[in-house]
């Protein structure tokens, strides 16, 4: 079938599998997968999405964390292409995670077979386990090339979770026709050369941003007459919010109007709020919780400096969103975003878990607002040039073509 597409007779047909894809229960989850799919569609690719959600008994509808899943429709088309939500068996706290490729393959079987019957050129799975492992089962049986994107959790968490999970990740990547990594960090820091079948099929393609969602500001200085910091991300220890909070007392002595706004929610919220209170930061810190994407972007447009000193970050899209808004960024050395910071003067990379380095970086940007604005301007130009979703889709399409030719 791919030969017909290569001759220009019809569109390439891609079946994309991602349990992270946004839905009504998790509208922001995996938004980068949705944005990539939309960009591929704009390039003329016929994309169909299979985005499984957990099966939940009807009697639990509306109750607890998973109570909204029964209301997620089986089929929707919010962006003009079909998004299927078959039910798969999952367990709280990812218990029995090593068996998820089997439960996923069983749950998605009917919709996968129907789409394959209608015509599919290749399968693209986001994450190796469980999505990629489940996709590979269908790829093998129906002789379809499989492309797998690694976003970070496969290497940072799944490889270490259990021997069965590690074997699943490695077998899936060895079986895949092509593998996309979202940062050089993923290629260089997890020993790929010791277990990958061939490094040539591993391609680094950075995530992008949707520039149409950027909120223009006529005069950002009128938004708030303060030195404003912003963090956007899940409230987990590895995101580094606590490090920023610990940096604030010293900074406030020099910048008494400092304002730190935190967008996001998670398991650490109560402890972070307690830490802010303990440090006497009530007048300087605002926990905004999880916000719709457009509201988070408005916060982005109104800050002076974006800071997220995360030490487990493959390549966070949120940094690119900050750059797209013309903001200097503070990230962490050795993480995915450092690949950008090391090559371009658009922000500052600090050592991981280093409060004094965070203080120094914020102080530098606040003391020299002109330099900070120049960083932001360079960052905005960089994103427009190299980090749009269209750029990502063009590179991804090249990987698809390689997979089809080699299969």
CSV table of C-alpha atoms in Angstrom, one decimal:
chain,number,residue,atom,x,y,z
A,1,UNK,CA,0.0,0.0,0.0
A,2,UNK,CA,2.9,2.4,0.7
A,3,UNK,CA,4.0,2.2,-2.9
A,4,UNK,CA,0.7,3.7,-4.1
A,5,UNK,CA,1.2,6.6,-1.6
A,6,UNK,CA,4.8,7.1,-2.7
A,7,UNK,CA,3.6,7.5,-6.3
A,8,UNK,CA,1.2,10.2,-5.2
A,9,UNK,CA,-2.0,8.4,-5.8
A,10,UNK,CA,-3.4,8.8,-2.3
A,11,UNK,CA,-2.5,10.1,1.1
A,12,UNK,CA,-0.3,8.3,3.6
A,13,UNK,CA,-2.5,6.6,6.2
A,14,UNK,CA,-1.2,6.6,9.7
A,15,UNK,CA,-2.8,4.8,12.7
A,16,UNK,CA,-1.6,6.6,15.8
A,17,UNK,CA,-1.8,4.9,19.2
A,18,UNK,CA,-1.5,7.0,22.4
A,19,UNK,CA,-3.1,6.5,25.8
A,20,UNK,CA,-1.9,10.0,26.7
A,21,UNK,CA,-4.2,11.7,24.1
A,22,UNK,CA,-6.4,14.4,25.6
A,23,UNK,CA,-10.0,13.5,26.6
A,24,UNK,CA,-12.7,15.1,28.8
A,25,UNK,CA,-11.2,13.6,31.9
A,26,UNK,CA,-7.7,14.7,31.1
A,27,UNK,CA,-8.0,17.6,28.7
A,28,UNK,CA,-4.3,18.6,28.9
A,29,UNK,CA,-2.8,15.1,29.0
A,30,UNK,CA,-0.7,14.4,26.0
A,31,UNK,CA,-1.7,17.7,24.3
A,32,UNK,CA,1.6,17.4,22.4
A,33,UNK,CA,0.4,14.3,20.6
A,34,UNK,CA,-2.8,16.0,19.6
A,35,UNK,CA,-0.8,19.0,18.2
A,36,UNK,CA,1.5,16.7,16.3
A,37,UNK,CA,-1.4,14.8,14.8
A,38,UNK,CA,-3.1,18.1,13.7
A,39,UNK,CA,0.2,19.3,12.1
A,40,UNK,CA,0.6,16.0,10.2
A,41,UNK,CA,-3.0,16.3,9.0
A,42,UNK,CA,-2.1,19.8,7.7
A,43,UNK,CA,0.7,18.3,5.7
A,44,UNK,CA,-1.7,15.9,4.0
A,45,UNK,CA,-1.3,12.8,6.1
A,46,UNK,CA,-4.5,10.8,6.8
A,47,UNK,CA,-4.3,10.4,10.6
A,48,UNK,CA,-6.6,8.2,12.7
A,49,UNK,CA,-6.1,8.2,16.4
A,50,UNK,CA,-6.7,5.4,18.8
A,51,UNK,CA,-6.6,6.8,22.3
A,52,UNK,CA,-7.6,4.1,24.8
A,53,UNK,CA,-9.1,5.0,28.2
A,54,UNK,CA,-9.5,2.8,31.3
A,55,UNK,CA,-12.5,0.6,31.5
A,56,UNK,CA,-14.6,1.6,34.5
A,57,UNK,CA,-17.7,-0.3,35.7
A,58,UNK,CA,-20.9,1.7,35.2
A,59,UNK,CA,-21.7,1.8,38.9
A,60,UNK,CA,-18.5,3.9,39.4
A,61,UNK,CA,-19.6,6.5,36.9
A,62,UNK,CA,-19.1,10.0,38.3
A,63,UNK,CA,-17.2,8.8,41.3
A,64,UNK,CA,-13.6,9.4,42.3
A,65,UNK,CA,-10.7,10.0,40.0
A,66,UNK,CA,-11.8,7.6,37.3
A,67,UNK,CA,-15.5,8.3,37.5
A,68,UNK,CA,-15.5,10.5,34.4
A,69,UNK,CA,-14.2,7.8,32.0
A,70,UNK,CA,-17.5,6.2,31.2
A,71,UNK,CA,-18.7,9.5,29.7
A,72,UNK,CA,-15.8,9.7,27.3
A,73,UNK,CA,-17.3,9.0,23.8
A,74,UNK,CA,-16.0,6.1,21.8
A,75,UNK,CA,-15.6,8.3,18.8
A,76,UNK,CA,-15.1,12.0,18.5
A,77,UNK,CA,-13.5,14.4,15.9
A,78,UNK,CA,-12.5,17.6,17.7
A,79,UNK,CA,-9.9,18.5,15.0
A,80,UNK,CA,-11.5,17.0,11.9
A,81,UNK,CA,-9.9,13.5,12.1
A,82,UNK,CA,-11.3,10.5,14.0
A,83,UNK,CA,-10.2,9.9,17.6
A,84,UNK,CA,-11.3,6.5,19.0
A,85,UNK,CA,-11.5,5.8,22.7
A,86,UNK,CA,-11.7,2.0,23.2
A,87,UNK,CA,-11.7,0.7,26.8
A,88,UNK,CA,-8.7,-1.1,28.1
A,89,UNK,CA,-8.1,-2.8,31.4
A,90,UNK,CA,-5.9,-0.7,33.8
A,91,UNK,CA,-5.5,-0.7,37.5
A,92,UNK,CA,-5.0,2.0,40.1
A,93,UNK,CA,-1.4,3.1,40.7
A,94,UNK,CA,-0.4,1.1,37.5
A,95,UNK,CA,-0.5,-2.2,39.3
A,96,UNK,CA,0.3,-5.1,36.9
A,97,UNK,CA,1.8,-2.6,34.6
A,98,UNK,CA,3.9,-5.3,32.9
A,99,UNK,CA,0.7,-6.9,31.6
A,100,UNK,CA,-0.6,-3.7,30.0
A,101,UNK,CA,0.6,-4.5,26.5
A,102,UNK,CA,-1.7,-7.5,26.6
A,103,UNK,CA,-4.7,-5.7,28.1
A,104,UNK,CA,-4.2,-2.8,25.6
A,105,UNK,CA,-3.9,-5.1,22.6
A,106,UNK,CA,-7.1,-6.9,23.7
A,107,UNK,CA,-9.0,-3.6,24.3
A,108,UNK,CA,-8.0,-1.9,21.0
A,109,UNK,CA,-8.2,-5.0,18.8
A,110,UNK,CA,-11.6,-4.3,17.3
A,111,UNK,CA,-10.9,-0.7,16.3
A,112,UNK,CA,-7.4,-1.6,15.1
A,113,UNK,CA,-8.6,-4.4,12.9
A,114,UNK,CA,-11.3,-2.2,11.4
A,115,UNK,CA,-8.8,0.5,10.6
A,116,UNK,CA,-6.3,-1.9,9.1
A,117,UNK,CA,-9.1,-3.4,7.0
A,118,UNK,CA,-9.8,0.1,5.6
A,119,UNK,CA,-6.2,0.6,4.8
A,120,UNK,CA,-3.2,1.6,7.0
A,121,UNK,CA,0.4,2.3,5.8
A,122,UNK,CA,2.1,2.4,9.2
A,123,UNK,CA,1.4,2.5,13.0
A,124,UNK,CA,2.9,5.2,15.1
A,125,UNK,CA,2.8,4.6,18.9
A,126,UNK,CA,3.7,7.2,21.6
A,127,UNK,CA,5.8,5.5,24.3
A,128,UNK,CA,7.2,2.0,24.0
A,129,UNK,CA,5.4,0.4,26.9
A,130,UNK,CA,2.5,-0.3,26.8
A,131,UNK,CA,1.4,1.5,23.6
A,132,UNK,CA,4.4,0.5,21.4
A,133,UNK,CA,4.4,-3.1,22.6
A,134,UNK,CA,0.7,-3.4,21.8
A,135,UNK,CA,1.1,-1.8,18.4
A,136,UNK,CA,4.0,-4.1,17.6
A,137,UNK,CA,1.8,-7.1,18.0
A,138,UNK,CA,-0.5,-5.8,15.2
A,139,UNK,CA,2.5,-4.7,13.1
A,140,UNK,CA,4.0,-8.2,13.2
A,141,UNK,CA,0.7,-9.9,12.3
A,142,UNK,CA,-0.4,-7.6,9.5
A,143,UNK,CA,3.1,-6.7,8.2
A,144,UNK,CA,3.0,-3.0,8.9
A,145,UNK,CA,5.9,-0.9,9.9
A,146,UNK,CA,5.8,0.5,13.5
A,147,UNK,CA,7.3,3.9,14.5
A,148,UNK,CA,7.7,4.5,18.3
A,149,UNK,CA,8.2,7.9,20.0
A,150,UNK,CA,10.0,7.9,23.3
A,151,UNK,CA,9.1,10.9,25.5
A,152,UNK,CA,11.2,10.1,28.5
A,153,UNK,CA,9.1,7.9,30.9
A,154,UNK,CA,10.1,4.7,29.1
A,155,UNK,CA,13.8,5.3,29.9
A,156,UNK,CA,13.5,7.2,33.1
A,157,UNK,CA,10.9,5.0,34.8
A,158,UNK,CA,9.7,1.9,32.8
A,159,UNK,CA,13.2,0.5,32.2
A,160,UNK,CA,13.7,0.5,36.0
A,161,UNK,CA,10.3,-0.7,37.1
A,162,UNK,CA,10.8,-4.4,36.6
A,163,UNK,CA,12.7,-6.9,34.5
A,164,UNK,CA,9.5,-7.6,32.5
A,165,UNK,CA,8.9,-3.9,31.8
A,166,UNK,CA,12.5,-3.4,30.7
A,167,UNK,CA,12.4,-6.4,28.4
A,168,UNK,CA,9.1,-5.0,26.9
A,169,UNK,CA,10.7,-1.6,26.2
A,170,UNK,CA,13.8,-3.1,24.6
A,171,UNK,CA,12.0,-5.7,22.5
A,172,UNK,CA,9.6,-3.1,21.3
A,173,UNK,CA,12.3,-0.8,20.2
A,174,UNK,CA,14.3,-3.5,18.5
A,175,UNK,CA,11.2,-4.5,16.6
A,176,UNK,CA,10.2,-1.0,15.6
A,177,UNK,CA,11.1,0.2,12.1
A,178,UNK,CA,12.0,3.6,13.4
A,179,UNK,CA,12.3,5.2,16.8
A,180,UNK,CA,11.8,8.9,17.5
A,181,UNK,CA,13.5,10.5,20.6
A,182,UNK,CA,12.3,13.9,21.8
A,183,UNK,CA,15.8,15.0,22.9
A,184,UNK,CA,19.5,14.2,22.6
A,185,UNK,CA,19.5,13.4,26.3
A,186,UNK,CA,17.4,10.3,25.6
A,187,UNK,CA,20.0,9.2,23.0
A,188,UNK,CA,23.0,9.8,25.1
A,189,UNK,CA,22.2,9.1,28.8
A,190,UNK,CA,20.5,5.7,28.9
A,191,UNK,CA,23.1,3.3,27.4
A,192,UNK,CA,21.4,2.8,24.1
A,193,UNK,CA,24.7,1.7,22.5
A,194,UNK,CA,24.7,-1.3,24.9
A,195,UNK,CA,21.3,-2.7,24.0
A,196,UNK,CA,19.9,-1.1,20.9
A,197,UNK,CA,19.9,-3.2,17.7
A,198,UNK,CA,21.0,-0.3,15.6
A,199,UNK,CA,21.5,3.3,16.5
A,200,UNK,CA,20.9,4.6,13.0
A,201,UNK,CA,17.1,4.1,13.3
A,202,UNK,CA,17.0,6.4,16.4
A,203,UNK,CA,16.1,9.9,15.3
A,204,UNK,CA,15.9,13.0,17.5
A,205,UNK,CA,12.9,15.2,16.7
A,206,UNK,CA,12.1,17.9,19.2
A,207,UNK,CA,8.6,18.7,20.2
A,208,UNK,CA,7.0,21.9,19.1
A,209,UNK,CA,4.6,24.6,20.1
A,210,UNK,CA,1.4,25.9,18.5
A,211,UNK,CA,2.1,29.5,17.7
A,212,UNK,CA,-1.5,30.2,17.1
A,213,UNK,CA,-2.2,29.7,20.8
A,214,UNK,CA,0.2,32.5,21.8
A,215,UNK,CA,-1.6,35.4,23.4
A,216,UNK,CA,-0.4,38.8,22.1
A,217,UNK,CA,0.1,41.5,24.7
A,218,UNK,CA,0.0,45.1,23.7
A,219,UNK,CA,2.0,46.2,26.7
A,220,UNK,CA,3.1,43.4,29.1
A,221,UNK,CA,4.5,45.9,31.6
A,222,UNK,CA,1.0,47.1,32.4
A,223,UNK,CA,-0.2,43.6,33.5
A,224,UNK,CA,1.5,43.8,36.8
A,225,UNK,CA,4.1,46.2,38.3
A,226,UNK,CA,6.1,43.4,39.8
A,227,UNK,CA,9.0,41.1,39.2
A,228,UNK,CA,7.0,38.1,38.2
A,229,UNK,CA,8.2,34.5,38.1
A,230,UNK,CA,6.2,31.6,36.6
A,231,UNK,CA,6.3,27.8,36.8
A,232,UNK,CA,4.0,25.6,34.9
A,233,UNK,CA,4.1,21.8,35.5
A,234,UNK,CA,2.8,19.0,37.6
A,235,UNK,CA,3.5,19.4,41.3
A,236,UNK,CA,6.0,16.6,41.8
A,237,UNK,CA,9.3,16.7,43.6
A,238,UNK,CA,11.4,16.3,40.5
A,239,UNK,CA,9.9,19.5,38.9
A,240,UNK,CA,11.9,21.6,41.4
A,241,UNK,CA,9.2,23.9,42.7
A,242,UNK,CA,10.5,23.5,46.3
A,243,UNK,CA,13.9,24.7,45.2
A,244,UNK,CA,12.4,27.9,43.8
A,245,UNK,CA,10.4,28.5,47.0
A,246,UNK,CA,13.6,28.1,49.0
A,247,UNK,CA,15.3,30.6,46.8
A,248,UNK,CA,12.6,33.3,47.3
A,249,UNK,CA,13.4,34.7,50.8
A,250,UNK,CA,16.9,35.9,49.8
A,251,UNK,CA,15.6,37.2,46.5
A,252,UNK,CA,12.7,39.1,48.1
A,253,UNK,CA,15.2,41.1,50.2
A,254,UNK,CA,16.4,42.6,47.0
A,255,UNK,CA,13.2,42.5,45.0
A,256,UNK,CA,10.4,43.0,47.6
A,257,UNK,CA,7.7,43.2,44.8
A,258,UNK,CA,8.6,39.7,43.6
A,259,UNK,CA,5.6,37.6,42.6
A,260,UNK,CA,5.8,33.8,42.0
A,261,UNK,CA,2.8,32.1,40.3
A,262,UNK,CA,2.6,28.4,40.0
A,263,UNK,CA,0.3,26.7,37.4
A,264,UNK,CA,-0.3,23.0,38.0
A,265,UNK,CA,-1.5,20.5,40.5
A,266,UNK,CA,-0.3,17.2,41.9
A,267,UNK,CA,0.7,15.1,44.9
A,268,UNK,CA,3.1,17.8,46.3
A,269,UNK,CA,0.6,20.6,46.4
A,270,UNK,CA,-0.1,20.4,50.2
A,271,UNK,CA,3.6,20.1,51.1
A,272,UNK,CA,4.5,23.0,48.8
A,273,UNK,CA,1.8,25.2,50.2
A,274,UNK,CA,3.1,24.3,53.7
A,275,UNK,CA,6.6,25.2,52.7
A,276,UNK,CA,5.5,28.6,51.3
A,277,UNK,CA,3.8,29.3,54.6
A,278,UNK,CA,6.7,28.2,56.6
A,279,UNK,CA,9.0,30.5,54.6
A,280,UNK,CA,6.6,33.5,55.1
A,281,UNK,CA,5.8,33.7,51.4
A,282,UNK,CA,2.0,34.1,51.6
A,283,UNK,CA,2.1,37.5,49.9
A,284,UNK,CA,4.5,36.5,47.2
A,285,UNK,CA,3.3,33.0,46.0
A,286,UNK,CA,0.1,32.1,44.3
A,287,UNK,CA,-0.9,28.4,43.6
A,288,UNK,CA,-3.2,28.6,40.6
A,289,UNK,CA,-3.9,24.9,40.3
A,290,UNK,CA,-4.5,23.2,36.9
A,291,UNK,CA,-5.7,25.7,34.3
A,292,UNK,CA,-7.1,25.4,30.8
A,293,UNK,CA,-4.2,25.7,28.3
A,294,UNK,CA,-5.2,29.1,27.1
A,295,UNK,CA,-5.3,30.4,30.7
A,296,UNK,CA,-1.9,28.9,31.3
A,297,UNK,CA,-0.6,30.7,28.2
A,298,UNK,CA,-2.0,34.0,29.4
A,299,UNK,CA,0.0,33.5,32.6
A,300,UNK,CA,3.0,32.8,30.4
A,301,UNK,CA,2.5,36.1,28.5
A,302,UNK,CA,2.4,38.1,31.8
A,303,UNK,CA,5.5,36.8,33.5
A,304,UNK,CA,9.0,38.2,33.4
A,305,UNK,CA,11.0,34.9,33.8
A,306,UNK,CA,9.9,31.3,33.4
A,307,UNK,CA,11.6,28.9,35.8
A,308,UNK,CA,11.3,25.1,36.0
A,309,UNK,CA,14.5,23.6,37.5
A,310,UNK,CA,13.3,20.0,36.8
A,311,UNK,CA,15.8,17.2,37.0
A,312,UNK,CA,13.8,14.6,35.2
A,313,UNK,CA,12.8,16.3,31.9
A,314,UNK,CA,13.3,14.7,28.5
A,315,UNK,CA,12.3,17.9,26.7
A,316,UNK,CA,9.4,19.8,28.2
A,317,UNK,CA,7.1,21.6,25.7
A,318,UNK,CA,6.4,24.2,28.4
A,319,UNK,CA,9.9,25.7,28.0
A,320,UNK,CA,9.2,26.2,24.3
A,321,UNK,CA,5.9,27.8,25.1
A,322,UNK,CA,7.7,30.2,27.4
A,323,UNK,CA,10.2,31.0,24.6
A,324,UNK,CA,7.4,31.5,22.1
A,325,UNK,CA,6.0,34.2,24.4
A,326,UNK,CA,9.4,35.9,24.4
A,327,UNK,CA,10.4,34.9,28.0
A,328,UNK,CA,13.9,34.0,29.2
A,329,UNK,CA,13.9,30.5,30.8
A,330,UNK,CA,15.7,28.8,33.7
A,331,UNK,CA,16.1,25.1,33.2
A,332,UNK,CA,18.5,22.4,34.5
A,333,UNK,CA,21.9,21.3,33.3
A,334,UNK,CA,22.0,17.8,31.7
A,335,UNK,CA,18.2,17.8,31.0
A,336,UNK,CA,16.6,18.0,27.5
A,337,UNK,CA,16.2,21.8,27.5
A,338,UNK,CA,19.9,22.2,28.3
A,339,UNK,CA,20.6,21.1,24.7
A,340,UNK,CA,18.9,24.4,23.7
A,341,UNK,CA,20.4,26.5,26.5
A,342,UNK,CA,23.9,25.3,25.8
A,343,UNK,CA,23.7,26.3,22.1
A,344,UNK,CA,21.7,29.5,22.3
A,345,UNK,CA,21.6,32.4,24.8
A,346,UNK,CA,17.8,32.2,25.5
A,347,UNK,CA,18.0,31.5,29.2
A,348,UNK,CA,20.2,29.9,32.0
A,349,UNK,CA,20.8,26.3,32.9
A,350,UNK,CA,21.5,25.7,36.6
A,351,UNK,CA,22.9,22.6,38.3
A,352,UNK,CA,20.2,20.2,39.5
A,353,UNK,CA,18.8,20.7,43.1
A,354,UNK,CA,20.9,23.8,43.6
A,355,UNK,CA,19.1,26.6,45.4
A,356,UNK,CA,22.0,29.0,45.3
A,357,UNK,CA,22.3,28.6,41.5
A,358,UNK,CA,18.6,29.3,41.1
A,359,UNK,CA,19.0,32.5,43.2
A,360,UNK,CA,21.9,33.6,41.1
A,361,UNK,CA,20.1,32.9,37.8
A,362,UNK,CA,16.9,34.8,38.8
A,363,UNK,CA,18.9,37.7,40.3
A,364,UNK,CA,20.9,38.0,37.0
A,365,UNK,CA,17.7,38.2,34.9
A,366,UNK,CA,16.0,40.6,37.3
A,367,UNK,CA,19.0,42.9,37.7
A,368,UNK,CA,19.5,43.0,33.9
A,369,UNK,CA,16.1,43.3,32.3
A,370,UNK,CA,17.4,44.4,29.0
A,371,UNK,CA,19.5,41.2,28.7
A,372,UNK,CA,16.5,39.2,29.8
A,373,UNK,CA,14.4,40.8,27.1
A,374,UNK,CA,17.1,40.1,24.5
A,375,UNK,CA,17.1,36.5,25.6
A,376,UNK,CA,13.4,36.3,25.2
A,377,UNK,CA,13.5,37.9,21.7
A,378,UNK,CA,16.1,35.3,20.6
A,379,UNK,CA,14.0,32.5,22.1
A,380,UNK,CA,10.9,33.6,20.2
A,381,UNK,CA,12.8,33.8,17.0
A,382,UNK,CA,14.4,30.4,17.6
A,383,UNK,CA,11.0,28.8,18.3
A,384,UNK,CA,9.5,30.3,15.1
A,385,UNK,CA,12.5,29.0,13.1
A,386,UNK,CA,13.0,25.5,14.6
A,387,UNK,CA,10.4,24.4,17.1
A,388,UNK,CA,6.9,24.7,15.6
A,389,UNK,CA,4.7,21.7,15.3
A,390,UNK,CA,4.8,22.1,11.5
A,391,UNK,CA,8.6,21.7,11.7
A,392,UNK,CA,8.1,18.6,13.9
A,393,UNK,CA,5.6,17.1,11.5
A,394,UNK,CA,7.9,17.6,8.5
A,395,UNK,CA,10.7,15.7,10.3
A,396,UNK,CA,8.2,13.0,11.5
A,397,UNK,CA,7.0,12.6,7.9
A,398,UNK,CA,10.6,12.0,6.8
A,399,UNK,CA,10.8,9.2,9.4
A,400,UNK,CA,7.6,7.7,8.1
A,401,UNK,CA,9.0,7.6,4.6
A,402,UNK,CA,12.1,5.9,5.9
A,403,UNK,CA,10.0,3.3,7.7
A,404,UNK,CA,7.9,2.6,4.6
A,405,UNK,CA,10.9,2.3,2.3
A,406,UNK,CA,12.7,-0.1,4.7
A,407,UNK,CA,9.7,-2.3,5.3
